[in-house]
Short mmCIF file of C-alpha atoms in Angstrom, two decimals:
data_model
loop_
_atom_site.label_atom_id
_atom_site.label_comp_id
_atom_site.label_asym_id
_atom_site.label_seq_id
_atom_site.Cartn_x
_atom_site.Cartn_y
_atom_site.Cartn_z
CA MET A 1 -46.02 13.54 18.40
CA LEU A 2 -48.58 11.87 16.13
CA ARG A 3 -50.67 10.68 19.07
CA GLU A 4 -50.40 14.07 20.80
CA ASN A 5 -51.56 15.98 17.75
CA PRO A 6 -53.19 19.40 18.15
CA ASP A 7 -56.34 18.30 16.31
CA GLY A 8 -57.13 15.65 18.91
CA VAL A 9 -57.35 12.91 16.29
CA ASP A 10 -57.18 9.36 17.64
CA VAL A 11 -54.17 7.86 15.86
CA ARG A 12 -53.34 4.17 15.62
CA ILE A 13 -49.74 3.49 14.68
CA PHE A 14 -48.55 0.50 12.67
CA GLY A 15 -44.84 -0.20 12.34
CA THR A 16 -42.49 -2.67 10.67
CA ASN A 17 -38.86 -3.58 11.15
CA VAL A 18 -36.52 -6.27 9.87
CA ASN A 19 -35.79 -7.10 13.51
CA ARG A 20 -38.73 -8.49 15.45
CA ASP A 21 -37.04 -7.36 18.69
CA ALA A 22 -36.64 -3.72 17.61
CA PRO A 23 -37.64 -1.55 20.62
CA ALA A 24 -39.52 0.86 18.36
CA LEU A 25 -42.09 -1.84 17.59
CA SER A 26 -43.10 -1.93 21.25
CA ALA A 27 -44.32 1.66 20.88
CA CYS A 28 -46.61 0.73 18.00
CA ASP A 29 -50.20 -0.40 18.31
CA VAL A 30 -49.47 -3.02 15.67
CA GLY A 31 -46.04 -4.31 14.67
CA GLU A 32 -44.85 -6.67 11.98
CA VAL A 33 -41.56 -8.03 10.68
CA GLU A 34 -40.65 -6.82 7.22
CA PRO A 35 -38.49 -8.74 4.71
CA ARG A 36 -34.74 -8.36 4.94
CA HIS A 37 -32.28 -8.25 2.01
CA VAL A 38 -34.90 -8.04 -0.76
CA GLY A 39 -34.97 -6.02 -3.96
CA ASP A 40 -37.00 -2.88 -4.53
CA ASP A 41 -39.82 -4.67 -6.33
CA GLU A 42 -40.36 -7.22 -3.56
CA TYR A 43 -40.15 -4.54 -0.87
CA ALA A 44 -42.71 -2.38 -2.69
CA ALA A 45 -45.01 -5.40 -3.00
CA PHE A 46 -44.66 -6.06 0.73
CA ALA A 47 -45.43 -2.43 1.60
CA LEU A 48 -48.49 -2.30 -0.62
CA ASP A 49 -49.77 -5.61 0.72
CA PHE A 50 -49.19 -4.39 4.29
CA ALA A 51 -51.13 -1.19 3.57
CA ARG A 52 -54.01 -3.18 2.10
CA ARG A 53 -54.21 -5.75 4.88
CA HIS A 54 -54.21 -3.13 7.62
CA ARG A 55 -56.17 -0.46 5.76
CA ILE A 56 -53.41 2.08 6.34
CA ASP A 57 -54.51 5.68 5.79
CA VAL A 58 -51.04 7.28 5.68
CA LEU A 59 -47.72 5.57 4.99
CA ILE A 60 -44.59 7.43 6.22
CA PRO A 61 -41.58 5.42 5.03
CA PRO A 62 -38.37 6.11 6.99
CA ARG A 63 -36.25 3.98 4.63
CA ARG A 64 -36.33 2.19 1.27
CA LEU A 65 -37.68 5.35 -0.33
CA VAL A 66 -36.21 4.40 -3.70
CA ALA A 67 -38.47 1.34 -3.72
CA LEU A 68 -41.61 3.37 -2.96
CA ALA A 69 -41.13 6.81 -4.54
CA GLY A 70 -43.40 7.35 -7.52
CA LEU A 71 -45.91 4.68 -6.46
CA HIS A 72 -48.47 7.14 -5.08
CA ASP A 73 -51.19 5.95 -7.46
CA ALA A 74 -50.73 2.28 -6.58
CA PHE A 75 -51.06 3.08 -2.88
CA ALA A 76 -53.98 5.41 -3.54
CA GLN A 77 -55.86 2.51 -5.12
CA ALA A 78 -55.41 0.69 -1.81
CA GLY A 79 -56.76 3.71 0.07
CA THR A 80 -53.35 4.77 1.36
CA ARG A 81 -51.69 8.16 1.01
CA LEU A 82 -47.93 7.82 0.53
CA MET A 83 -45.81 10.55 2.16
CA CYS A 84 -42.84 10.79 -0.16
CA SER A 85 -40.97 13.36 -2.24
CA PRO A 86 -40.77 13.05 -6.04
CA ALA A 87 -38.97 9.96 -7.33
CA ALA A 88 -36.38 12.05 -9.19
CA ALA A 89 -35.35 13.83 -5.98
CA VAL A 90 -35.23 10.61 -3.98
CA ASP A 91 -33.10 8.96 -6.66
CA LEU A 92 -30.65 11.87 -6.77
CA LEU A 93 -30.31 12.26 -3.01
CA THR A 94 -29.31 8.63 -2.54
CA SER A 95 -25.98 9.62 -4.12
CA LYS A 96 -23.93 12.00 -1.98
CA SER A 97 -21.78 12.99 -4.96
CA ARG A 98 -24.75 13.84 -7.19
CA THR A 99 -26.30 15.69 -4.24
CA TYR A 100 -23.21 17.87 -3.94
CA GLU A 101 -23.17 18.57 -7.67
CA ALA A 102 -26.83 19.61 -7.64
CA ALA A 103 -26.35 21.67 -4.47
CA GLN A 104 -23.54 23.61 -6.11
CA GLU A 105 -25.86 24.41 -9.00
CA ALA A 106 -28.35 25.77 -6.46
CA GLY A 107 -25.69 28.00 -4.92
CA VAL A 108 -25.34 25.97 -1.72
CA PRO A 109 -21.76 25.74 -0.38
CA VAL A 110 -20.32 22.22 -0.27
CA PRO A 111 -16.91 20.94 0.85
CA PRO A 112 -14.42 19.70 -1.75
CA TRP A 113 -14.73 16.01 -2.48
CA ARG A 114 -13.37 13.33 -4.78
CA LEU A 115 -15.01 10.11 -5.93
CA VAL A 116 -12.78 7.04 -5.77
CA SER A 117 -13.19 3.32 -6.38
CA ASP A 118 -9.61 2.05 -6.48
CA ALA A 119 -6.40 2.39 -4.51
CA THR A 120 -4.69 4.74 -6.96
CA GLY A 121 -7.60 7.17 -7.07
CA PHE A 122 -7.91 7.02 -3.30
CA LEU A 123 -4.25 7.83 -2.69
CA ASP A 124 -4.36 10.69 -5.21
CA ALA A 125 -7.46 12.15 -3.56
CA VAL A 126 -5.95 11.95 -0.08
CA ALA A 127 -2.75 13.63 -1.24
CA GLU A 128 -4.67 16.45 -2.93
CA LEU A 129 -7.18 17.15 -0.17
CA SER A 130 -4.72 16.90 2.70
CA ALA A 131 -2.08 19.10 1.04
CA GLY A 132 -3.29 22.13 3.01
CA GLY A 133 -3.06 20.34 6.34
CA GLU A 134 -6.71 19.36 6.74
CA ARG A 135 -7.67 15.97 8.08
CA VAL A 136 -9.59 13.92 5.54
CA CYS A 137 -12.17 11.18 5.77
CA ILE A 138 -13.74 8.54 3.56
CA LYS A 139 -17.33 7.30 3.35
CA PRO A 140 -19.51 5.43 0.86
CA ALA A 141 -21.01 7.70 -1.78
CA GLY A 142 -24.34 5.89 -1.68
CA GLU A 143 -27.08 5.54 0.93
CA PHE A 144 -25.38 3.83 3.85
CA SER A 145 -26.26 6.24 6.70
CA ALA A 146 -23.13 6.59 8.85
CA PHE A 147 -21.94 3.09 8.08
CA GLY A 148 -18.54 3.05 6.42
CA PHE A 149 -17.45 6.48 7.63
CA ARG A 150 -13.79 6.60 8.64
CA ILE A 151 -11.44 9.43 9.60
CA LEU A 152 -8.09 8.85 7.93
CA ASP A 153 -5.31 8.94 10.51
CA ASP A 154 -1.77 7.60 10.19
CA SER A 155 -0.53 8.93 13.53
CA PRO A 156 0.87 6.41 16.06
CA LEU A 157 -1.41 5.06 18.77
CA HIS A 158 -0.92 6.46 22.29
CA VAL A 159 -2.00 5.11 25.66
CA ARG A 160 -4.42 8.02 25.98
CA ASP A 161 -6.12 6.75 22.81
CA LEU A 162 -6.70 3.40 24.49
CA LEU A 163 -8.37 5.13 27.42
CA ALA A 164 -10.66 7.29 25.28
CA PRO A 165 -13.90 6.27 23.54
CA ALA A 166 -13.28 4.40 20.31
CA ALA A 167 -13.16 6.62 17.22
CA PRO A 168 -13.93 5.60 13.61
CA LEU A 169 -10.31 5.74 12.45
CA ALA A 170 -8.49 4.00 9.60
CA SER A 171 -5.00 4.49 8.22
CA VAL A 172 -4.43 5.48 4.61
CA PRO A 173 -2.30 2.37 3.86
CA ALA A 174 -4.95 0.07 5.37
CA VAL A 175 -7.73 1.56 3.21
CA ALA A 176 -5.57 1.45 0.07
CA ASP A 177 -4.70 -2.18 0.81
CA ALA A 178 -8.38 -3.06 1.27
CA LEU A 179 -9.21 -1.53 -2.12
CA ARG A 180 -6.35 -3.38 -3.82
CA ARG A 181 -7.32 -6.68 -2.24
CA ALA A 182 -10.96 -6.27 -3.23
CA ALA A 183 -9.93 -5.57 -6.83
CA ASP A 184 -7.62 -8.61 -6.90
CA GLU A 185 -10.31 -10.89 -5.52
CA GLY A 186 -13.05 -9.57 -7.79
CA GLU A 187 -15.09 -8.14 -4.91
CA PRO A 188 -17.53 -5.42 -5.99
CA ILE A 189 -16.27 -1.99 -4.94
CA PRO A 190 -18.80 0.82 -4.51
CA GLU A 191 -17.83 4.43 -5.03
CA PHE A 192 -16.40 6.23 -2.03
CA MET A 193 -16.09 9.92 -1.28
CA VAL A 194 -12.86 11.38 0.07
CA MET A 195 -13.33 14.82 1.62
CA PRO A 196 -12.09 17.02 4.47
CA TYR A 197 -13.16 15.89 7.93
CA LEU A 198 -15.39 18.66 9.19
CA GLU A 199 -14.80 19.27 12.88
CA GLY A 200 -17.32 20.78 15.23
CA PRO A 201 -20.96 19.98 15.96
CA GLU A 202 -23.27 18.87 13.19
CA VAL A 203 -26.32 21.01 12.52
CA SER A 204 -29.50 19.17 11.63
CA VAL A 205 -32.37 21.12 10.06
CA ASP A 206 -35.78 19.42 10.17
CA CYS A 207 -38.00 20.75 7.39
CA LEU A 208 -41.70 20.77 6.57
CA SER A 209 -42.57 21.69 3.00
CA ALA A 210 -45.50 21.60 0.62
CA PRO A 211 -45.43 19.55 -2.59
CA GLY A 212 -43.30 21.52 -5.02
CA GLY A 213 -40.74 22.49 -2.38
CA LYS A 214 -42.21 25.53 -0.60
CA LEU A 215 -40.77 25.54 2.94
CA LEU A 216 -43.44 25.96 5.60
CA SER A 217 -41.40 25.50 8.77
CA ALA A 218 -37.88 24.53 9.79
CA VAL A 219 -36.05 23.86 13.03
CA ALA A 220 -32.25 23.79 13.22
CA ARG A 221 -30.60 21.98 16.11
CA SER A 222 -27.09 20.93 17.08
CA LYS A 223 -25.44 18.67 19.64
CA GLN A 224 -23.58 19.77 22.75
CA GLY A 225 -22.76 16.61 24.64
CA ARG A 226 -26.00 15.28 26.12
CA TYR A 227 -27.79 18.50 25.18
CA ARG A 228 -29.47 19.62 21.98
CA LEU A 229 -29.47 23.30 21.09
CA LEU A 230 -32.53 24.65 19.27
CA LEU A 231 -30.79 27.20 17.10
CA ASP A 232 -32.12 30.62 16.23
CA GLU A 233 -29.90 31.11 13.19
CA PRO A 234 -31.84 32.14 10.07
CA GLY A 235 -28.77 31.66 7.89
CA LEU A 236 -28.83 27.92 8.52
CA THR A 237 -32.52 27.50 7.75
CA ALA A 238 -32.04 29.65 4.64
CA ILE A 239 -29.61 27.05 3.27
CA ALA A 240 -32.14 24.30 4.00
CA GLU A 241 -34.89 26.32 2.34
CA ARG A 242 -32.80 26.70 -0.81
CA LEU A 243 -32.17 22.96 -0.98
CA VAL A 244 -35.77 21.99 -0.29
CA SER A 245 -36.93 24.32 -3.04
CA HIS A 246 -34.26 23.19 -5.51
CA PHE A 247 -35.04 19.49 -5.05
CA ARG A 248 -38.80 20.13 -4.76
CA LEU A 249 -38.94 18.11 -1.54
CA ALA A 250 -42.34 17.49 0.01
CA TYR A 251 -43.59 16.96 3.56
CA LEU A 252 -40.71 15.99 5.90
CA SER A 253 -37.03 16.21 5.02
CA ASN A 254 -33.74 16.85 6.76
CA VAL A 255 -30.65 18.86 5.86
CA GLN A 256 -27.36 18.32 7.68
CA LEU A 257 -24.66 20.98 7.80
CA ARG A 258 -21.20 21.39 9.28
CA HIS A 259 -18.82 24.33 9.36
CA ARG A 260 -15.62 24.67 7.35
CA ASP A 261 -13.42 27.72 7.90
CA GLY A 262 -16.25 29.18 9.97
CA GLU A 263 -18.87 28.91 7.20
CA PRO A 264 -21.71 26.37 7.01
CA VAL A 265 -21.44 23.78 4.23
CA LEU A 266 -23.72 20.94 3.22
CA LEU A 267 -23.02 17.54 4.71
CA GLU A 268 -26.04 15.71 3.30
CA ALA A 269 -29.73 16.08 2.54
CA ASN A 270 -32.35 13.41 3.14
CA PRO A 271 -35.85 13.27 1.61
CA ARG A 272 -37.27 11.84 4.85
CA ALA A 273 -37.72 12.77 8.48
CA SER A 274 -34.67 12.55 10.72
CA ALA A 275 -34.45 10.11 13.61
CA GLY A 276 -34.20 13.08 15.98
CA ILE A 277 -37.25 14.96 14.78
CA PHE A 278 -38.94 14.30 18.13
CA GLN A 279 -36.61 16.91 19.66
CA THR A 280 -38.42 19.63 17.70
CA ALA A 281 -41.48 19.08 19.91
CA PHE A 282 -39.86 21.43 22.42
CA THR A 283 -40.21 24.33 19.96
CA GLY A 284 -44.00 24.16 20.15
CA VAL A 285 -44.37 22.99 16.54
CA ASN A 286 -45.57 19.48 15.71
CA LEU A 287 -43.86 18.89 12.36
CA PRO A 288 -44.90 15.22 11.89
CA TRP A 289 -48.57 15.95 12.44
CA ALA A 290 -48.45 19.04 10.24
CA ALA A 291 -47.03 16.83 7.48
CA VAL A 292 -49.81 14.27 7.91
CA ARG A 293 -52.46 16.98 7.84
CA LEU A 294 -50.86 18.50 4.76
CA LEU A 295 -50.96 15.14 3.00
CA VAL A 296 -54.51 14.28 4.01
CA ARG A 297 -56.26 17.66 4.05
CA GLY A 298 -54.06 19.76 1.80
CA ASP A 299 -53.12 22.24 4.54
CA ALA A 300 -50.69 21.97 7.44
CA GLY A 301 -52.92 23.75 9.91
CA LEU A 302 -51.92 26.74 12.01
CA LEU A 303 -48.12 26.80 12.25
CA ALA A 304 -46.82 29.07 14.97
CA ALA A 305 -43.25 30.36 14.78
CA PRO A 306 -40.99 27.81 16.52
CA ARG A 307 -39.66 28.76 19.95
CA LEU A 308 -35.92 28.79 19.34
CA GLY A 309 -32.81 29.51 21.35
CA GLY A 310 -33.48 26.88 24.01
CA ARG A 311 -31.64 23.77 25.11
CA VAL A 312 -33.01 20.31 25.80
CA ALA A 313 -31.35 17.32 27.44
CA VAL A 314 -31.31 13.82 25.97
CA VAL A 315 -31.99 11.24 28.69
CA GLU A 316 -32.51 7.49 28.73
CA THR A 317 -35.75 5.90 29.84
CA VAL A 318 -36.66 2.31 30.60
CA ALA A 319 -40.04 0.85 29.71
CA GLU A 320 -41.36 -2.64 30.30
CA VAL A 321 -42.56 -4.47 27.20
CA ASP A 322 -44.34 -7.79 26.94
CA GLY A 323 -42.26 -8.99 23.98
CA THR A 324 -45.22 -9.61 21.70
CA PHE A 325 -46.85 -7.65 18.90
CA ALA A 326 -50.49 -6.70 18.75
CA PHE A 327 -50.26 -8.28 15.32
CA ASP A 328 -47.39 -10.69 14.83
CA ARG A 329 -47.44 -12.79 11.69
CA ASP A 330 -44.29 -14.31 10.27
CA ASP A 331 -46.19 -16.42 7.78
CA ARG A 332 -44.84 -15.23 4.46
CA SER A 333 -47.20 -17.38 2.43
CA ALA A 334 -50.21 -15.75 4.09
CA ALA A 335 -48.75 -12.26 3.82
CA ALA A 336 -47.90 -12.78 0.17
CA GLN A 337 -51.05 -14.55 -0.95
CA ASP A 338 -52.11 -11.51 -2.95
CA THR A 339 -48.67 -10.86 -4.43
CA GLY A 340 -49.95 -11.43 -7.96
CA HIS A 341 -52.44 -8.58 -7.98
CA VAL A 342 -50.11 -6.42 -5.87
CA LEU A 343 -47.41 -6.68 -8.52
CA ALA A 344 -49.97 -6.09 -11.24
CA ASP A 345 -50.98 -2.83 -9.55
CA LEU A 346 -47.33 -1.85 -9.28
CA ASP A 347 -46.68 -2.31 -13.01
CA ARG A 348 -48.39 0.85 -14.16
CA ALA A 349 -47.15 3.00 -11.29
CA ARG A 350 -43.57 1.80 -11.77
CA GLY A 351 -43.77 2.53 -15.47
CA ALA A 352 -44.75 6.12 -14.72
CA ARG A 353 -41.95 6.46 -12.20
CA GLU A 354 -39.31 5.10 -14.57
CA ALA A 355 -40.53 7.36 -17.35
CA ALA A 356 -40.11 10.36 -15.03
CA LEU A 357 -36.63 9.30 -14.00
CA HIS A 358 -35.49 8.49 -17.54
CA PRO A 359 -37.41 10.74 -19.93
CA HIS A 360 -34.92 10.03 -22.74
CA ARG A 361 -35.90 6.37 -22.91
CA THR A 362 -38.68 5.53 -25.34
CA ASP A 363 -39.32 1.99 -24.06
CA LEU A 364 -40.66 3.08 -20.68
CA LEU A 365 -44.32 3.66 -21.49
CA LEU A 366 -47.05 3.92 -18.89
CA GLY A 367 -48.13 0.44 -17.90
CA GLU A 368 -45.42 -1.28 -19.92
CA ALA A 369 -42.78 -1.70 -17.22
CA THR A 370 -42.38 -5.25 -15.96
CA ALA A 371 -42.39 -5.83 -12.20
CA THR A 372 -40.62 -8.75 -10.64
CA ALA A 373 -40.65 -10.21 -7.16
CA GLY A 374 -36.94 -9.48 -6.67
#
């Protein structure tokens, strides 16, 4: 969608991944391996160094937003525009529980949930939320994508279950035992959310908004087997608009909804583009390019009303790749040779970000935060 932009701009795409064999890198003009299992400071230093070395004009981070949010000035000094929502919003939305609390304040319906971190709290939450007969599920409360999601099911296994596709199931006793064992062995236990399992298709709303949270365009879509429905349901996009405005999200974001008792409720909100945003191309609106234009020029261009109500099929394609990158350098010493001045540039930007996130702290003055290499 970036290469096929309506302005006819010749776009060169640079990409990184922790896996050098990631198929997405084969679609990039230039690909590079990024560091795995590093702290926010080291990742930010890598990203800034990458932007400098390749003279990146626009950086669109699909992950590690916490490490980069609030560093717009540092990237601007390198000649790079960073596409990212405010650091406060990114920080809040990495916690599903805090997201639900804030959404309730904005008048957005959310399902009931309980935070748990031990076996006793987990069992109490399950008993409370399943008392009305609803199935319940558990998932990490932090930013783990779909990893860790389990539907809680104590029913006996049948032969038909063995013949069906595997489902993410776990029994209540097994989860409680895992929490007890982790506590006994001193293993760190993150917070988990216990909530009703919301049946039915998930609705994903891809959003384009101006800095400050004004929604410019939105496309809601849902799954129906191998098909994707482009929904013409203003009520769904209205919920997304309320959230985008409340969190002051900028450029590309995504709101996920499911239905409970026939009414849409928030599943999660992400301050980044969704992996399926390419499906919105069939509505006649190029959301990724509009976001780039908005960042670079200050306006999103002419945005026609999306063509909604249609259905598109998801198919698999096979493409031959040569297995090499246009730019493939795994030499960390060369890539990090400028780490000193990169971290120095990050100091002042990180101080501003921390001051915005923690206004009550008096020790976080502009330029006084200390950056480390992780």
